[in-house]
Amino acid sequence: MRIPVPYRRRPVSPCPGVIDITEPTTIDLGAAKNRLTSLWETPSSLWGELATIDHKKIGKRYLVTAVMFLVIGGIEALLLRLQLSAADLDVLKPETYNQLFSMHGITMIFWYAAPILAGFGNYLVPLMLGARDMALPRLNAFSYWAFLFSGLFFYGGFLVGQMPEAGWFAYLPATGKDFSPDMGMEFYALGLIFLTVSTTAGAINFLLTIFRLRAPGMSIDRMPLFMYSTMTTSVLVVLALPALTAACLFLLLDRNWGTHFFNASQGGSPLLWQHVFWFFGHPWVYIVFLPATGMVSTILPVFCRRPIVGYTYVALATVLTGVVGFGVWVHHMFASGMDQLSMSIFSAASMTISIFSTVQVFAWLATLWGSWPVINTSMLFVLGFIASFILGGLNGVVTAAIPFDWQLTDTYFVVSHLHYVLVGANLFPVMAAFYYWLPKMTGRMMNETAGRWSFWTMFVGFNVAFFPMHLLGLAGMPRRIYVYSEAMGWGTLNLTVTIGAFLFAAGLAISLINFLYSSRRGAMAGPDPWHADTLEWLTDSPPAVYANLHIPTVASRHPLWDRHDELDDPDNARVLDKSRYTLTTTALDARPLGIARMPRDSVAPLVTALALGGLCTALLLKALWPSLSMLLLAGLTAAVWLWPQPEERPDE
Amino acid sequence: MRGTTFKWANTLHQVRALIPGCLLLSADCSGPQYFMAPAGPAAQGLASLGWFVMLLFIAVTLLVWGFLIWLACRRHGSLETHQPVETGGGLRWILIGGIAIPAAVFSVVFIAATEVVSHFPLEAGADSQVEIQVSGKLWWFKAEYDADGDRAAFSVATEIHIPTDRAVTIDLVSDNVIHSFWIPKLHGKVDLVPGRTNRIRLQADQPGVYSGQCAEFCGLQHANMRLSIVAEAPEDYNAWLQAQAEPAAGSENDGTENEETGGAGYGSEVVRRGAALFQDAACPGCHTIRGTPARGVLAPDLTHLASRRHIAGGMLPNNTANLSAWVTRPQSLKPGSMMPDSDEFTGVQLSALVAYLQSLE
C-alpha cells in the first residue's frame, strides 16, 4: 500500500515520549479492537442515535442537513429565475419574490455554505490529525443540534408565512418595525443568534482539536493545509460572529423594546447596522471560502501526484486572508456617502487581500505545471473551481475600484461576482470533496461517468447562468427587482440566465442521485483508493469507530507518502483501550503531552439545544415565564452535561 | 489513455467555444441604463475607468484560463502508474505569477481608481449651490426646486428636469428607508440615507431623457421605483421652471368654491366637474394641486401632472387608460403602493376626473 518516494526530509522517529506516558500493554490486538469498538460505538437504537457524540456521525449529519438546505435554497432560486425569465412576468407576487430572494440568500449563506464545510471539518479533522474524536465531543453534538434547530426555527417562519423580506443583509430601516411589521425579522434575528451559538461552539472545538489532538510528530509545519484553513476560519468565526449577534440583538431591541440604535430621528444611525453587519459579513465570506481552498490544496496535490508547491506560502496566504479580511468591510458601502480617504483605505485592503488569493491560485497552477495530473470527477471540480475563482476574484477587484463600484454596486454585476465566488469557490470544491471523501465515508466509490456528466452540466449551466449577469449589470439592471419592463432590453439575457440555472440544478441533481446510489451500490473503495498522503486514508473505509487501532505518528508533511510507518507501535503503547482515550500533544511541535479521556455519549447536548430552541420560540412570542424556564432548563442540562464522570471500564 | 486525453481535449474545446459566445451576447447591452455608453462627464469618468479595468482583467483571465486549460490537457497520469514524487521547483510561479505580477497590476488599478476619485469631474466645491433636493418616498422620488426671485418653490415627482451643459448639484435625503439615486448614464449611485444628506453633482451633455431607478432595496415596490432626468437646453429649462412654479391651470377661478358661478378658468364643463370631484373625493388628503384647496403632502404634487411623461413612480406612461386604471385600481398595478383602490366613481365621473388631471398642463 505504502508508496515509497524518492524524497525524505526528516527520517526520524518523531515521538520518543509516548511510551513514557502510558504503560506498555501486551494485549492481543483482536481483543483490543473489540474493547475499542465497544468503547466508542454508538448503540444502534434511537436513544443511541440521539445521544451519540461520534464526530463521524455528526459530520455526516452536518453534510446531509446542509445539502438539504442547499436543495431548499436552490428551489427558491429557481422560482426567482422563473419570475425573471422575461419582462413583466407575473409568476410570483412581489412580496413572495422579496421573501424568496431573502430566504434564498439567508439559507445559502448561513445554513448551507458554512455548515457544509463544518460537516467536512467535523468528519475529517480528527481523522486527518489521527485523533479519535473532536476535542469536545459533546459540544460538537450540541453544535450540530443547535445548527439543525436554528434552521428549523428559521424555516418555522416559512411555515407560518412570516419571512424576512429585505435580503440577507437586512438593511435598516427597511427591516425596522415601521416598514416590516410582521415577525419575519424576529425569525431572522433570533434564528441567526441561535446559529451563531452553534457556529461559535463549533469553531472553538476545531481550534482546540487542531491545537491539542494532532498526532505525535505532526508539528505545525506538517499539518495538512486543510487544517490551516479550518484554523483560520475558526478564529474568524470567534472574532467576527459577536458582531452579528450584537447587530441582531440591537435589531430585536429596536423592533420590540423601543431602543433607537438604528433610528435616525432619535439619534441612532441606519449606517450603524451596515458597519456592524459587514464587519461580520465580510469575514464570513472568507469563512465560507477558506476551508474550500484548504480542501482544494489537499485534493489537488493527490491527483497531481506530488506535494503542493509553496506549502508555506499557501499556509501564510490563508492566515493573512483571515487577518486582512477584517479590514475590507466598507467596500460594501461605497455608495453610502463616505469620505474619499476611508474609501481608498478599504479599496486598497480589498486589493491586497486579492494577492493572497493569487498566491493560492498560482500554487495550484505551479503544482499542476510540474505534474502528470489524474483527471477524474473530483479533479474536474477542482479545475472548474480554479477557473471560476479566477474570474470571480478578478471581477471582485473590478468592484473594489471605488468609483467604478458606484455604478456596479447593487447591480447584477455584483450578483454575478458573488455567485462566481460562492458557487465557484464553495460549491465546486464541496463537490470535489464529496467525490474525493465519500469513498472514505461510505466505503464505496462514486460512479465516475455520472460524476463527469454532472460536472459538465453544472459547469456549463453555471457559466450560462452567471456570466450573462455581468452584462445585465452593465446594462443597468439592479438586483432585487421582481419585475422589469420590456423597454429595458434585459429579456434575452435573463432568459439565458434562467436556462443556465435549470441546467446547473440538473447537474447538481445528477450528483446527488449518484451519491445516494453509489454509496449503496458503488465499487468497494478500500482504505486508500486515491493513494493519498493524509492520515484519514490510514483508516478503513468507512473508518472504524475508533479510527486507528494505534494512534498514528507522523514524520513528514505527507505521512502516507513517506517511509515512516505511522502505525508502528511495538509495545502497543498507543492503543489506549482502557477507556475513551485519545492522545494530546503540544500546540507547535506536537510532542506528546498526555492522554485525554473523552466523555461518554449523552443526550444533554440535544436537550440543551432543544431548550435554546424553546427559548428562541418563547422570545419570539415575548412570553416571559416560558423564556425563563427554557433558560433554566438549558442551564440545568448544561450542568448535567458537565457533571464529572466516573472512570469508565470497558466490559471485560 | 490516449483515447481519454482526446476526449477531454475535445470537451475543453467546447468550453473555450462558449466564452466568445458569451461575449457576443454583449450586443444586448445597449439599453436605456447601459452605463458603459455614458452621457455626462461623471459617468464618462466612471466608464473609462471601468473599460480599462475590465479589459485588463478580461485579458488576464483569458491568459490564466488558457494556461490552466493547457495544464489540464497537456498530459495525464494515472494513480497506478504515477507514484507521488517531489519534483521540486515551481516556487517562481508563486513569487512572480502569484505575488509580483498581481501586486503590480492591482497597484496600477488602485492608482487609476484613486486618480479618478481625486480628480472626479464635477466634484462639488464648497461654493456649489444646491438647486434640487431629491427625497426618496415609498415608492417614488420627489424633487423640490427652491424659490428663486419671483419664482415660487415647487415640487415634482419622478421626472427631474435639469439644464444641459452645466453641473447641477442635488441633495439627497430620505425620511423613510434607504434608497439609492441612480441615473446610470449620468452618474453612479448615491444612497439616500435617513438622517444624512448626501450630495451628487451631475451634468448631461445633450438634451434627452435619461432613465434610472432606485438601486437599494427599499421594500415591496423597489422594482417600480423609477425616475428619469430630463435634460433640456437652458432656455427650455428656464421656461419649464417658470411653468412649474405657476399654480394649476384653471385654478385662478377655482370651481370648487362656488359651483354656481365658478369654473370659468377651466377649459370645459367636463374638466370643471372633474375638478369638483377631485376636491370632494379623498384625493386632497394626500395630493397637492397648487391654486386649489388640495394641500396633501404625502403623495406627489399633481399641479402640473399632465406635463409629465410617467405616473406611478415612473412605472406607467401618462395616458388616459393608465390614469383611469391608476385612479381606481392602483393596488392591482403596483401592489402595496400608498394609493388606495377606489370604487367611488361612476364611469362618467371617472372620465371627468381623468379629463381634469389631463388638463393640468
Tab-separated table of N, CA and C in Angstrom, chain A residues 358-487:
chain	number	residue	atom	x	y	z
A	358	THR	N	-4.283	35.190	-5.161
A	358	THR	CA	-3.487	34.838	-6.342
A	358	THR	C	-2.335	33.928	-5.941
A	359	VAL	N	-1.800	34.123	-4.735
A	359	VAL	CA	-0.743	33.213	-4.269
A	359	VAL	C	-1.260	31.780	-4.275
A	360	GLN	N	-2.475	31.598	-3.749
A	360	GLN	CA	-3.022	30.236	-3.713
A	360	GLN	C	-3.248	29.701	-5.120
A	361	VAL	N	-3.828	30.556	-5.985
A	361	VAL	CA	-4.119	30.105	-7.342
A	361	VAL	C	-2.822	29.666	-8.031
A	362	PHE	N	-1.776	30.471	-7.871
A	362	PHE	CA	-0.542	30.114	-8.566
A	362	PHE	C	0.163	28.928	-7.914
A	363	ALA	N	-0.083	28.718	-6.634
A	363	ALA	CA	0.447	27.497	-6.024
A	363	ALA	C	-0.211	26.278	-6.672
A	364	TRP	N	-1.522	26.382	-6.922
A	364	TRP	CA	-2.202	25.245	-7.575
A	364	TRP	C	-1.715	25.082	-9.008
A	365	LEU	N	-1.594	26.214	-9.712
A	365	LEU	CA	-1.133	26.122	-11.101
A	365	LEU	C	0.279	25.548	-11.161
A	366	ALA	N	1.131	25.996	-10.238
A	366	ALA	CA	2.512	25.506	-10.240
A	366	ALA	C	2.547	24.016	-9.938
A	367	THR	N	1.643	23.580	-9.043
A	367	THR	CA	1.593	22.150	-8.732
A	367	THR	C	1.179	21.361	-9.967
A	368	LEU	N	0.205	21.896	-10.710
A	368	LEU	CA	-0.213	21.238	-11.947
A	368	LEU	C	0.910	21.219	-12.972
A	369	TRP	N	1.665	22.316	-12.985
A	369	TRP	CA	2.655	22.530	-14.023
A	369	TRP	C	3.693	21.416	-14.046
A	370	GLY	N	4.170	21.042	-12.876
A	370	GLY	CA	5.209	20.011	-12.864
A	370	GLY	C	4.656	18.619	-12.697
A	371	SER	N	3.425	18.392	-13.071
A	371	SER	CA	2.851	17.097	-12.710
A	371	SER	C	2.228	16.405	-13.908
A	372	TRP	N	1.875	15.154	-13.681
A	372	TRP	CA	1.063	14.385	-14.618
A	372	TRP	C	-0.290	14.204	-13.944
A	373	PRO	N	-1.193	15.189	-14.106
A	373	PRO	CA	-2.418	15.136	-13.306
A	373	PRO	C	-3.327	13.980	-13.692
A	374	VAL	N	-4.004	13.442	-12.683
A	374	VAL	CA	-5.023	12.425	-12.899
A	374	VAL	C	-6.350	13.169	-12.966
A	375	ILE	N	-7.017	13.095	-14.128
A	375	ILE	CA	-8.249	13.862	-14.279
A	375	ILE	C	-9.434	12.943	-14.020
A	376	ASN	N	-10.037	13.074	-12.840
A	376	ASN	CA	-11.301	12.377	-12.586
A	376	ASN	C	-12.310	13.418	-12.119
A	377	THR	N	-13.471	12.955	-11.688
A	377	THR	CA	-14.524	13.917	-11.374
A	377	THR	C	-14.081	14.915	-10.324
A	378	SER	N	-13.448	14.403	-9.286
A	378	SER	CA	-13.011	15.269	-8.214
A	378	SER	C	-12.076	16.346	-8.749
A	379	MET	N	-11.131	15.914	-9.579
A	379	MET	CA	-10.172	16.857	-10.144
A	379	MET	C	-10.855	17.832	-11.097
A	380	LEU	N	-11.864	17.361	-11.825
A	380	LEU	CA	-12.586	18.263	-12.723
A	380	LEU	C	-13.235	19.388	-11.927
A	381	PHE	N	-13.840	19.017	-10.800
A	381	PHE	CA	-14.454	20.058	-9.980
A	381	PHE	C	-13.392	21.018	-9.440
A	382	VAL	N	-12.225	20.490	-9.118
A	382	VAL	CA	-11.149	21.371	-8.656
A	382	VAL	C	-10.757	22.334	-9.771
A	383	LEU	N	-10.608	21.805	-10.993
A	383	LEU	CA	-10.236	22.681	-12.110
A	383	LEU	C	-11.346	23.696	-12.399
A	384	GLY	N	-12.589	23.225	-12.336
A	384	GLY	CA	-13.719	24.135	-12.528
A	384	GLY	C	-13.725	25.231	-11.482
A	385	PHE	N	-13.385	24.846	-10.261
A	385	PHE	CA	-13.284	25.838	-9.188
A	385	PHE	C	-12.216	26.871	-9.514
A	386	ILE	N	-11.020	26.419	-9.931
A	386	ILE	CA	-9.944	27.379	-10.188
A	386	ILE	C	-10.376	28.347	-11.289
A	387	ALA	N	-10.984	27.802	-12.346
A	387	ALA	CA	-11.419	28.667	-13.455
A	387	ALA	C	-12.440	29.695	-12.970
A	388	SER	N	-13.437	29.253	-12.207
A	388	SER	CA	-14.461	30.185	-11.738
A	388	SER	C	-13.879	31.198	-10.774
A	389	PHE	N	-12.959	30.721	-9.966
A	389	PHE	CA	-12.414	31.588	-8.930
A	389	PHE	C	-11.548	32.692	-9.528
A	390	ILE	N	-10.846	32.376	-10.616
A	390	ILE	CA	-10.044	33.417	-11.277
A	390	ILE	C	-10.967	34.534	-11.753
A	391	LEU	N	-12.051	34.141	-12.424
A	391	LEU	CA	-12.977	35.151	-12.923
A	391	LEU	C	-13.667	35.864	-11.757
A	392	GLY	N	-14.142	35.078	-10.790
A	392	GLY	CA	-14.873	35.677	-9.671
A	392	GLY	C	-13.998	36.557	-8.814
A	393	GLY	N	-12.725	36.218	-8.728
A	393	GLY	CA	-11.822	37.072	-7.959
A	393	GLY	C	-11.554	38.365	-8.692
A	394	LEU	N	-11.301	38.251	-9.998
A	394	LEU	CA	-10.962	39.469	-10.738
A	394	LEU	C	-12.166	40.383	-10.901
A	395	ASN	N	-13.370	39.820	-11.120
A	395	ASN	CA	-14.496	40.752	-11.212
A	395	ASN	C	-14.802	41.355	-9.842
A	396	GLY	N	-14.320	40.695	-8.782
A	396	GLY	CA	-14.397	41.328	-7.469
A	396	GLY	C	-13.467	42.519	-7.365
A	397	VAL	N	-12.271	42.390	-7.940
A	397	VAL	CA	-11.346	43.520	-7.897
A	397	VAL	C	-11.905	44.689	-8.721
A	398	VAL	N	-12.627	44.369	-9.795
A	398	VAL	CA	-13.269	45.441	-10.565
A	398	VAL	C	-14.200	46.242	-9.652
A	399	THR	N	-14.945	45.542	-8.814
A	399	THR	CA	-15.861	46.272	-7.931
A	399	THR	C	-15.124	46.971	-6.800
A	400	ALA	N	-13.883	46.565	-6.542
A	400	ALA	CA	-13.136	47.238	-5.475
A	400	ALA	C	-12.542	48.553	-5.955
A	401	ALA	N	-12.530	48.789	-7.273
A	401	ALA	CA	-12.056	50.071	-7.792
A	401	ALA	C	-13.144	51.108	-7.510
A	402	ILE	N	-12.960	51.838	-6.415
A	402	ILE	CA	-14.081	52.572	-5.805
A	402	ILE	C	-15.024	53.281	-6.782
A	403	PRO	N	-14.500	54.211	-7.615
A	403	PRO	CA	-15.521	54.990	-8.316
A	403	PRO	C	-16.352	54.130	-9.254
A	404	PHE	N	-15.715	53.111	-9.852
A	404	PHE	CA	-16.494	52.272	-10.758
A	404	PHE	C	-17.544	51.471	-9.985
A	405	ASP	N	-17.234	51.210	-8.736
A	405	ASP	CA	-18.211	50.487	-7.905
A	405	ASP	C	-19.500	51.287	-7.718
A	406	TRP	N	-19.410	52.620	-7.834
A	406	TRP	CA	-20.652	53.404	-7.729
A	406	TRP	C	-21.638	52.991	-8.803
A	407	GLN	N	-21.103	52.554	-9.948
A	407	GLN	CA	-22.001	52.037	-10.981
A	407	GLN	C	-22.380	50.579	-10.719
A	408	LEU	N	-21.396	49.800	-10.268
A	408	LEU	CA	-21.625	48.349	-10.213
A	408	LEU	C	-22.419	47.908	-8.993
A	409	THR	N	-22.247	48.593	-7.870
A	409	THR	CA	-22.839	48.078	-6.640
A	409	THR	C	-24.356	47.953	-6.788
A	410	ASP	N	-24.890	46.910	-6.189
A	410	ASP	CA	-26.331	46.652	-6.238
A	410	ASP	C	-26.866	46.418	-7.641
A	411	THR	N	-25.984	46.025	-8.569
A	411	THR	CA	-26.498	45.586	-9.868
A	411	THR	C	-26.236	44.090	-10.002
A	412	TYR	N	-26.685	43.535	-11.141
A	412	TYR	CA	-26.438	42.121	-11.369
A	412	TYR	C	-24.964	41.791	-11.550
A	413	PHE	N	-24.136	42.809	-11.788
A	413	PHE	CA	-22.695	42.540	-11.847
A	413	PHE	C	-22.224	41.978	-10.511
A	414	VAL	N	-22.733	42.577	-9.438
A	414	VAL	CA	-22.363	42.101	-8.104
A	414	VAL	C	-22.967	40.724	-7.842
A	415	VAL	N	-24.191	40.520	-8.315
A	415	VAL	CA	-24.815	39.202	-8.159
A	415	VAL	C	-23.938	38.155	-8.852
A	416	SER	N	-23.452	38.516	-10.029
A	416	SER	CA	-22.578	37.609	-10.756
A	416	SER	C	-21.296	37.350	-9.970
A	417	HIS	N	-20.674	38.443	-9.498
A	417	HIS	CA	-19.433	38.289	-8.732
A	417	HIS	C	-19.635	37.371	-7.545
A	418	LEU	N	-20.673	37.616	-6.767
A	418	LEU	CA	-20.778	36.838	-5.529
A	418	LEU	C	-21.116	35.387	-5.807
A	419	HIS	N	-21.813	35.131	-6.933
A	419	HIS	CA	-22.068	33.728	-7.247
A	419	HIS	C	-20.831	33.036	-7.830
A	420	TYR	N	-20.034	33.791	-8.605
A	420	TYR	CA	-18.786	33.186	-9.072
A	420	TYR	C	-17.905	32.812	-7.888
A	421	VAL	N	-17.930	33.665	-6.854
A	421	VAL	CA	-17.082	33.367	-5.711
A	421	VAL	C	-17.714	32.291	-4.830
A	422	LEU	N	-19.009	32.419	-4.559
A	422	LEU	CA	-19.602	31.485	-3.600
A	422	LEU	C	-19.899	30.126	-4.225
A	423	VAL	N	-20.442	30.115	-5.437
A	423	VAL	CA	-20.668	28.819	-6.086
A	423	VAL	C	-19.329	28.270	-6.564
A	424	GLY	N	-18.561	29.164	-7.226
A	424	GLY	CA	-17.277	28.720	-7.748
A	424	GLY	C	-16.341	28.265	-6.653
A	425	ALA	N	-16.291	29.023	-5.561
A	425	ALA	CA	-15.274	28.742	-4.555
A	425	ALA	C	-15.833	28.043	-3.324
A	426	ASN	N	-17.100	27.745	-3.312
A	426	ASN	CA	-17.612	26.929	-2.212
A	426	ASN	C	-18.230	25.653	-2.766
A	427	LEU	N	-19.199	25.781	-3.662
A	427	LEU	CA	-19.913	24.584	-4.106
A	427	LEU	C	-19.027	23.661	-4.947
A	428	PHE	N	-18.227	24.220	-5.863
A	428	PHE	CA	-17.376	23.339	-6.669
A	428	PHE	C	-16.367	22.577	-5.800
A	429	PRO	N	-15.644	23.257	-4.907
A	429	PRO	CA	-14.773	22.477	-4.015
A	429	PRO	C	-15.544	21.473	-3.164
A	430	VAL	N	-16.756	21.842	-2.756
A	430	VAL	CA	-17.542	20.893	-1.962
A	430	VAL	C	-17.868	19.653	-2.794
A	431	MET	N	-18.213	19.864	-4.063
A	431	MET	CA	-18.483	18.704	-4.915
A	431	MET	C	-17.213	17.866	-5.083
A	432	ALA	N	-16.088	18.568	-5.303
A	432	ALA	CA	-14.821	17.836	-5.410
A	432	ALA	C	-14.590	17.020	-4.144
A	433	ALA	N	-14.883	17.651	-3.000
A	433	ALA	CA	-14.655	16.976	-1.727
A	433	ALA	C	-15.584	15.784	-1.567
A	434	PHE	N	-16.824	15.903	-2.015
A	434	PHE	CA	-17.732	14.757	-1.924
A	434	PHE	C	-17.187	13.594	-2.745
A	435	TYR	N	-16.789	13.887	-3.987
A	435	TYR	CA	-16.282	12.793	-4.825
A	435	TYR	C	-14.987	12.215	-4.253
A	436	TYR	N	-14.245	13.052	-3.547
A	436	TYR	CA	-12.961	12.605	-3.015
A	436	TYR	C	-13.124	11.832	-1.706
A	437	TRP	N	-13.992	12.337	-0.804
A	437	TRP	CA	-14.053	11.738	0.532
A	437	TRP	C	-15.243	10.813	0.761
A	438	LEU	N	-16.272	10.876	-0.116
A	438	LEU	CA	-17.377	9.942	0.102
A	438	LEU	C	-16.912	8.484	0.079
A	439	PRO	N	-15.942	8.112	-0.757
A	439	PRO	CA	-15.456	6.731	-0.673
A	439	PRO	C	-14.927	6.398	0.729
A	440	LYS	N	-14.322	7.372	1.390
A	440	LYS	CA	-13.882	7.142	2.773
A	440	LYS	C	-15.086	6.989	3.695
A	441	MET	N	-16.083	7.857	3.501
A	441	MET	CA	-17.215	7.863	4.433
A	441	MET	C	-18.127	6.662	4.220
A	442	THR	N	-18.307	6.252	2.961
A	442	THR	CA	-19.280	5.191	2.690
A	442	THR	C	-18.607	3.864	2.383
A	443	GLY	N	-17.310	3.896	2.091
A	443	GLY	CA	-16.627	2.664	1.734
A	443	GLY	C	-16.808	2.291	0.275
A	444	ARG	N	-17.503	3.144	-0.482
A	444	ARG	CA	-17.756	2.804	-1.882
A	444	ARG	C	-17.387	3.963	-2.797
A	445	MET	N	-16.967	3.593	-4.032
A	445	MET	CA	-16.598	4.613	-4.999
A	445	MET	C	-17.852	5.223	-5.621
A	446	MET	N	-17.772	6.524	-5.905
A	446	MET	CA	-18.873	7.174	-6.612
A	446	MET	C	-18.749	6.836	-8.100
A	447	ASN	N	-19.878	6.810	-8.763
A	447	ASN	CA	-19.866	6.490	-10.187
A	447	ASN	C	-19.192	7.604	-10.978
A	448	GLU	N	-18.177	7.219	-11.726
A	448	GLU	CA	-17.342	8.215	-12.414
A	448	GLU	C	-18.058	8.829	-13.629
A	449	THR	N	-18.769	8.003	-14.378
A	449	THR	CA	-19.452	8.532	-15.567
A	449	THR	C	-20.495	9.566	-15.160
A	450	ALA	N	-21.317	9.189	-14.182
A	450	ALA	CA	-22.330	10.140	-13.720
A	450	ALA	C	-21.654	11.396	-13.191
A	451	GLY	N	-20.523	11.209	-12.523
A	451	GLY	CA	-19.807	12.347	-11.973
A	451	GLY	C	-19.369	13.305	-13.062
A	452	ARG	N	-18.825	12.747	-14.152
A	452	ARG	CA	-18.381	13.640	-15.225
A	452	ARG	C	-19.546	14.326	-15.903
A	453	TRP	N	-20.639	13.600	-16.112
A	453	TRP	CA	-21.837	14.250	-16.656
A	453	TRP	C	-22.275	15.389	-15.748
A	454	SER	N	-22.273	15.082	-14.477
A	454	SER	CA	-22.705	16.089	-13.519
A	454	SER	C	-21.806	17.310	-13.582
A	455	PHE	N	-20.481	17.070	-13.621
A	455	PHE	CA	-19.574	18.217	-13.638
A	455	PHE	C	-19.832	19.095	-14.849
A	456	TRP	N	-19.887	18.458	-16.037
A	456	TRP	CA	-20.013	19.297	-17.251
A	456	TRP	C	-21.349	20.002	-17.293
A	457	THR	N	-22.413	19.329	-16.836
A	457	THR	CA	-23.715	20.006	-16.801
A	457	THR	C	-23.660	21.189	-15.846
A	458	MET	N	-23.071	20.954	-14.675
A	458	MET	CA	-23.006	22.033	-13.698
A	458	MET	C	-22.140	23.171	-14.193
A	459	PHE	N	-20.984	22.821	-14.766
A	459	PHE	CA	-20.035	23.868	-15.156
A	459	PHE	C	-20.609	24.709	-16.299
A	460	VAL	N	-21.194	24.037	-17.282
A	460	VAL	CA	-21.795	24.795	-18.383
A	460	VAL	C	-22.993	25.592	-17.858
A	461	GLY	N	-23.847	24.930	-17.084
A	461	GLY	CA	-25.016	25.626	-16.539
A	461	GLY	C	-24.621	26.818	-15.694
A	462	PHE	N	-23.602	26.634	-14.902
A	462	PHE	CA	-23.114	27.711	-14.036
A	462	PHE	C	-22.706	28.932	-14.850
A	463	ASN	N	-21.922	28.693	-15.904
A	463	ASN	CA	-21.459	29.831	-16.698
A	463	ASN	C	-22.569	30.442	-17.541
A	464	VAL	N	-23.478	29.604	-18.032
A	464	VAL	CA	-24.604	30.148	-18.788
A	464	VAL	C	-25.499	30.971	-17.858
A	465	ALA	N	-25.577	30.554	-16.595
A	465	ALA	CA	-26.426	31.284	-15.662
A	465	ALA	C	-25.760	32.569	-15.185
A	466	PHE	N	-24.484	32.499	-14.853
A	466	PHE	CA	-23.911	33.630	-14.135
A	466	PHE	C	-23.073	34.549	-14.995
A	467	PHE	N	-22.564	34.065	-16.135
A	467	PHE	CA	-21.796	35.012	-16.940
A	467	PHE	C	-22.658	36.143	-17.495
A	468	PRO	N	-23.844	35.847	-18.042
A	468	PRO	CA	-24.659	36.946	-18.590
A	468	PRO	C	-25.041	37.985	-17.528
A	469	MET	N	-24.980	37.586	-16.263
A	469	MET	CA	-25.319	38.567	-15.224
A	469	MET	C	-24.355	39.753	-15.225
A	470	HIS	N	-23.097	39.509	-15.621
A	470	HIS	CA	-22.178	40.644	-15.768
A	470	HIS	C	-22.783	41.668	-16.716
A	471	LEU	N	-23.258	41.136	-17.843
A	471	LEU	CA	-23.747	42.026	-18.898
A	471	LEU	C	-25.025	42.714	-18.459
A	472	LEU	N	-25.872	41.962	-17.728
A	472	LEU	CA	-27.089	42.595	-17.196
A	472	LEU	C	-26.720	43.737	-16.257
A	473	GLY	N	-25.672	43.520	-15.467
A	473	GLY	CA	-25.233	44.578	-14.557
A	473	GLY	C	-24.778	45.794	-15.328
A	474	LEU	N	-23.972	45.566	-16.361
A	474	LEU	CA	-23.510	46.700	-17.156
A	474	LEU	C	-24.671	47.383	-17.859
A	475	ALA	N	-25.716	46.607	-18.164
A	475	ALA	CA	-26.886	47.197	-18.814
A	475	ALA	C	-27.791	47.882	-17.799
A	476	GLY	N	-27.342	47.932	-16.552
A	476	GLY	CA	-28.060	48.735	-15.560
A	476	GLY	C	-29.186	48.030	-14.850
A	477	MET	N	-29.150	46.717	-14.780
A	477	MET	CA	-30.221	46.032	-14.056
A	477	MET	C	-29.875	45.936	-12.578
A	478	PRO	N	-30.647	46.592	-11.711
A	478	PRO	CA	-30.360	46.499	-10.282
A	478	PRO	C	-30.758	45.128	-9.749
A	479	ARG	N	-30.139	44.707	-8.654
A	479	ARG	CA	-30.539	43.449	-8.053
A	479	ARG	C	-31.832	43.648	-7.272
A	480	ARG	N	-32.470	42.554	-6.942
A	480	ARG	CA	-33.643	42.551	-6.069
A	480	ARG	C	-34.854	43.254	-6.654
A	481	ILE	N	-34.992	43.252	-7.971
A	481	ILE	CA	-36.230	43.762	-8.551
A	481	ILE	C	-37.043	42.570	-9.022
A	482	TYR	N	-38.346	42.603	-8.758
A	482	TYR	CA	-39.154	41.434	-9.084
A	482	TYR	C	-39.695	41.517	-10.495
A	483	VAL	N	-39.532	42.666	-11.124
A	483	VAL	CA	-40.088	42.822	-12.458
A	483	VAL	C	-39.287	43.892	-13.182
A	484	TYR	N	-39.255	43.789	-14.508
A	484	TYR	CA	-38.614	44.836	-15.306
A	484	TYR	C	-39.405	44.981	-16.587
A	485	SER	N	-39.292	46.152	-17.191
A	485	SER	CA	-40.138	46.365	-18.355
A	485	SER	C	-39.386	45.978	-19.627
A	486	GLU	N	-40.178	45.674	-20.641
A	486	GLU	CA	-39.661	45.277	-21.943
A	486	GLU	C	-38.643	46.293	-22.472
A	487	ALA	N	-38.929	47.571	-22.197
A	487	ALA	CA	-38.131	48.646	-22.789
A	487	ALA	C	-36.667	48.598	-22.347
